[in-house]
Amino acid sequence: MTIELHTWNTPNGRKISVALEEMGLPYKVIPVNITKGEQMAPGFLKLSPNNKIPAIVDPEGPDGKPVSIFESGAILLYLGEKTGKFLPKSLAGRIPVYEWLMWQMGGFGPMPGQVHHFIALENEQDRAYGLKRFMAETRRLYGVLDRRLEGHDFVAGDLSVADFAILGWAWRHPRHKVELADFPNVKRWYEALMARPAVKRGMEAKLD
């Protein structure tokens, strides 16, 4: 049964295409053109009441019944539960996955996202304050990640959905004006993930 991925070519969308490829799940992309406001359409609102991409529809959800899920972190946890992949079975193993997934959702996403916003402003005065504030916080978060990856191949032990979540945003490091060479552990982790065939497929999947 093919999962519907309602999304656009954004970091949050890439998290899910990478996870689906790594998990070997069949899916089809249903583009939601956020540049044209399609995320506000009533049909999409039924799937994602927060009007944000991505959302998925799994025709073979719990008890074999169709289910829709919104919020990228929730989708990743659902897919990990569904497949038994990239989500440890033990509670002790899951704790760091939960921690680093929530770290991404609460910080390493919203903060770089503000950089995306302010860097696009034409008014230099408006840009200057926002960029100074949010670029500094974004670099701090890269530093947190770099320290975590010192001595760790992946953020939560084994490769997990937390890595996919963080990768979606690290993929945009040029847009954050961040040189990965400044964060060598992040650079090593990033290059190792991007070399994986399934990650490559997920990153190259046409989402728009």
CSV table of C-alpha atoms in Angstrom, one decimal:
chain,number,residue,atom,x,y,z
A,1,MET,CA,0.0,0.0,0.0
A,2,THR,CA,1.4,3.3,-1.1
A,3,ILE,CA,1.8,6.2,1.5
A,4,GLU,CA,0.7,9.6,0.3
A,5,LEU,CA,3.3,12.3,1.1
A,6,HIS,CA,1.7,15.7,1.0
A,7,THR,CA,4.7,18.1,1.0
A,8,TRP,CA,6.9,20.7,-0.7
A,9,ASN,CA,10.6,21.0,-1.2
A,10,THR,CA,11.6,22.2,2.3
A,11,PRO,CA,13.7,20.8,5.1
A,12,ASN,CA,10.7,19.4,6.9
A,13,GLY,CA,9.6,17.7,3.7
A,14,ARG,CA,13.0,16.2,3.1
A,15,LYS,CA,13.0,14.6,6.5
A,16,ILE,CA,10.1,12.4,5.5
A,17,SER,CA,11.2,11.5,2.0
A,18,VAL,CA,14.6,10.4,3.4
A,19,ALA,CA,12.9,8.4,6.1
A,20,LEU,CA,10.6,6.7,3.7
A,21,GLU,CA,13.5,5.8,1.4
A,22,GLU,CA,15.6,4.5,4.3
A,23,MET,CA,12.6,2.4,5.6
A,24,GLY,CA,11.9,1.0,2.1
A,25,LEU,CA,8.2,2.2,2.2
A,26,PRO,CA,6.4,2.8,-1.1
A,27,TYR,CA,5.1,6.4,-1.4
A,28,LYS,CA,3.9,9.0,-3.8
A,29,VAL,CA,4.4,12.7,-3.5
A,30,ILE,CA,1.4,15.0,-3.7
A,31,PRO,CA,2.9,18.5,-4.0
A,32,VAL,CA,1.4,21.2,-1.8
A,33,ASN,CA,2.7,24.5,-3.3
A,34,ILE,CA,3.2,26.6,-0.3
A,35,THR,CA,4.3,29.6,-2.5
A,36,LYS,CA,0.7,29.6,-3.8
A,37,GLY,CA,-1.0,29.1,-0.5
A,38,GLU,CA,-2.1,25.6,-1.2
A,39,GLN,CA,-1.5,24.6,2.4
A,40,MET,CA,-4.6,26.7,3.2
A,41,ALA,CA,-6.9,24.7,1.0
A,42,PRO,CA,-9.8,23.0,2.9
A,43,GLY,CA,-8.7,19.5,1.6
A,44,PHE,CA,-5.2,19.9,3.1
A,45,LEU,CA,-6.6,21.4,6.3
A,46,LYS,CA,-8.4,18.1,6.9
A,47,LEU,CA,-5.0,16.4,7.0
A,48,SER,CA,-3.0,19.1,8.7
A,49,PRO,CA,-5.1,21.4,10.9
A,50,ASN,CA,-2.0,23.7,11.4
A,51,ASN,CA,-1.8,24.4,7.7
A,52,LYS,CA,1.8,23.2,7.6
A,53,ILE,CA,3.5,20.6,5.4
A,54,PRO,CA,4.3,17.8,5.5
A,55,ALA,CA,1.4,15.4,6.2
A,56,ILE,CA,1.0,11.8,5.2
A,57,VAL,CA,-1.9,9.5,4.6
A,58,ASP,CA,-1.2,5.8,5.2
A,59,PRO,CA,-3.9,3.6,3.7
A,60,GLU,CA,-2.7,0.7,5.9
A,61,GLY,CA,-2.5,2.4,9.3
A,62,PRO,CA,-3.2,0.9,12.8
A,63,ASP,CA,-5.6,-2.1,12.6
A,64,GLY,CA,-5.3,-1.9,8.8
A,65,LYS,CA,-7.3,1.3,8.6
A,66,PRO,CA,-6.3,4.5,6.8
A,67,VAL,CA,-4.7,7.2,8.9
A,68,SER,CA,-3.4,10.7,8.3
A,69,ILE,CA,-0.6,12.3,10.4
A,70,PHE,CA,0.7,15.8,10.5
A,71,GLU,CA,3.9,17.4,12.0
A,72,SER,CA,7.1,16.0,10.7
A,73,GLY,CA,8.3,14.8,14.1
A,74,ALA,CA,5.1,12.8,14.7
A,75,ILE,CA,5.3,11.4,11.2
A,76,LEU,CA,8.9,10.2,11.9
A,77,LEU,CA,7.9,8.5,15.1
A,78,TYR,CA,4.9,6.9,13.5
A,79,LEU,CA,6.9,5.5,10.6
A,80,GLY,CA,9.5,4.2,13.1
A,81,GLU,CA,6.8,2.5,15.1
A,82,LYS,CA,5.2,1.1,12.0
A,83,THR,CA,8.3,-0.4,10.5
A,84,GLY,CA,10.3,-1.1,13.6
A,85,LYS,CA,13.2,0.7,12.0
A,86,PHE,CA,15.4,3.6,13.2
A,87,LEU,CA,13.6,3.6,16.5
A,88,PRO,CA,15.1,1.5,19.3
A,89,LYS,CA,12.8,-1.1,20.9
A,90,SER,CA,13.9,-0.4,24.5
A,91,LEU,CA,12.8,2.7,26.4
A,92,ALA,CA,16.4,3.4,27.4
A,93,GLY,CA,17.4,3.4,23.7
A,94,ARG,CA,14.5,5.6,22.8
A,95,ILE,CA,15.2,8.4,25.3
A,96,PRO,CA,18.1,10.0,23.3
A,97,VAL,CA,16.1,9.6,20.1
A,98,TYR,CA,13.2,11.5,21.7
A,99,GLU,CA,15.6,14.1,23.1
A,100,TRP,CA,17.4,14.9,19.8
A,101,LEU,CA,14.2,14.8,17.8
A,102,MET,CA,12.6,17.3,20.1
A,103,TRP,CA,15.9,19.4,20.1
A,104,GLN,CA,15.5,19.6,16.3
A,105,MET,CA,11.7,20.4,16.4
A,106,GLY,CA,12.1,23.0,19.1
A,107,GLY,CA,15.4,24.6,18.0
A,108,PHE,CA,17.3,23.4,15.0
A,109,GLY,CA,14.4,24.2,12.6
A,110,PRO,CA,12.6,27.2,14.1
A,111,MET,CA,15.9,29.2,14.5
A,112,PRO,CA,17.4,28.5,11.1
A,113,GLY,CA,14.0,29.1,9.7
A,114,GLN,CA,14.2,32.7,11.0
A,115,VAL,CA,17.5,33.1,9.2
A,116,HIS,CA,15.6,32.0,6.0
A,117,HIS,CA,13.0,34.7,6.7
A,118,PHE,CA,15.3,37.6,7.5
A,119,ILE,CA,17.8,36.9,4.8
A,120,ALA,CA,15.1,37.3,2.2
A,121,LEU,CA,14.0,40.8,3.4
A,122,GLU,CA,14.9,43.7,1.1
A,123,ASN,CA,15.1,46.3,3.8
A,124,GLU,CA,18.7,46.2,5.2
A,125,GLN,CA,17.7,47.6,8.6
A,126,ASP,CA,15.0,45.0,9.0
A,127,ARG,CA,17.4,42.3,7.9
A,128,ALA,CA,20.3,43.3,10.1
A,129,TYR,CA,18.7,42.9,13.5
A,130,GLY,CA,17.0,39.6,12.7
A,131,LEU,CA,20.1,38.1,11.1
A,132,LYS,CA,22.3,39.0,13.9
A,133,ARG,CA,20.0,37.4,16.5
A,134,PHE,CA,19.0,34.3,14.6
A,135,MET,CA,22.4,33.6,12.9
A,136,ALA,CA,24.0,33.6,16.3
A,137,GLU,CA,21.5,31.2,17.8
A,138,THR,CA,21.7,29.0,14.7
A,139,ARG,CA,25.5,28.8,15.1
A,140,ARG,CA,25.1,28.0,18.8
A,141,LEU,CA,22.8,25.1,17.8
A,142,TYR,CA,25.3,23.8,15.3
A,143,GLY,CA,27.8,23.9,18.1
A,144,VAL,CA,25.5,21.9,20.4
A,145,LEU,CA,25.2,19.3,17.6
A,146,ASP,CA,29.0,19.2,17.0
A,147,ARG,CA,29.7,18.5,20.7
A,148,ARG,CA,27.1,15.8,20.7
A,149,LEU,CA,28.6,14.1,17.7
A,150,GLU,CA,32.1,14.1,19.2
A,151,GLY,CA,32.6,10.4,19.8
A,152,HIS,CA,29.2,9.5,18.4
A,153,ASP,CA,28.5,8.3,14.8
A,154,PHE,CA,24.9,9.4,15.1
A,155,VAL,CA,23.0,11.6,17.6
A,156,ALA,CA,21.2,8.9,19.6
A,157,GLY,CA,23.5,5.9,19.3
A,158,ASP,CA,22.4,4.0,16.2
A,159,LEU,CA,21.0,5.7,13.2
A,160,SER,CA,17.5,6.9,14.0
A,161,VAL,CA,14.6,9.1,13.0
A,162,ALA,CA,16.3,11.9,15.0
A,163,ASP,CA,19.2,11.9,12.5
A,164,PHE,CA,16.7,12.2,9.6
A,165,ALA,CA,15.0,15.1,11.3
A,166,ILE,CA,18.2,17.0,11.9
A,167,LEU,CA,19.5,16.2,8.5
A,168,GLY,CA,16.5,17.9,6.8
A,169,TRP,CA,17.7,21.2,8.3
A,170,ALA,CA,21.5,20.7,8.1
A,171,TRP,CA,20.9,20.2,4.4
A,172,ARG,CA,20.2,23.9,4.2
A,173,HIS,CA,23.5,24.9,5.9
A,174,PRO,CA,24.5,27.1,2.9
A,175,ARG,CA,21.4,29.1,3.3
A,176,HIS,CA,22.2,29.4,7.0
A,177,LYS,CA,25.6,30.9,6.0
A,178,VAL,CA,27.2,28.1,8.0
A,179,GLU,CA,30.4,26.4,6.8
A,180,LEU,CA,30.4,22.8,8.0
A,181,ALA,CA,34.2,22.9,8.2
A,182,ASP,CA,33.6,25.1,11.3
A,183,PHE,CA,31.9,22.1,12.9
A,184,PRO,CA,34.0,19.1,12.0
A,185,ASN,CA,31.9,16.5,13.8
A,186,VAL,CA,28.7,17.8,12.1
A,187,LYS,CA,30.6,17.7,8.7
A,188,ARG,CA,31.6,14.1,9.2
A,189,TRP,CA,28.1,13.1,10.2
A,190,TYR,CA,26.5,15.0,7.4
A,191,GLU,CA,28.8,13.6,4.7
A,192,ALA,CA,28.3,10.0,6.0
A,193,LEU,CA,24.5,10.4,5.9
A,194,MET,CA,24.4,12.0,2.5
A,195,ALA,CA,26.6,9.2,1.1
A,196,ARG,CA,23.8,6.6,2.0
A,197,PRO,CA,22.0,5.5,-1.2
A,198,ALA,CA,18.5,5.8,0.4
A,199,VAL,CA,19.3,9.3,1.8
A,200,LYS,CA,20.4,10.3,-1.7
A,201,ARG,CA,17.2,9.1,-3.1
A,202,GLY,CA,15.2,10.9,-0.5
A,203,MET,CA,17.1,14.1,-1.1
A,204,GLU,CA,16.6,13.8,-4.9
A,205,ALA,CA,12.9,12.9,-4.8
A,206,LYS,CA,10.9,15.5,-6.6
A,207,LEU,CA,8.8,17.2,-3.9
A,208,ASP,CA,7.6,20.2,-5.8
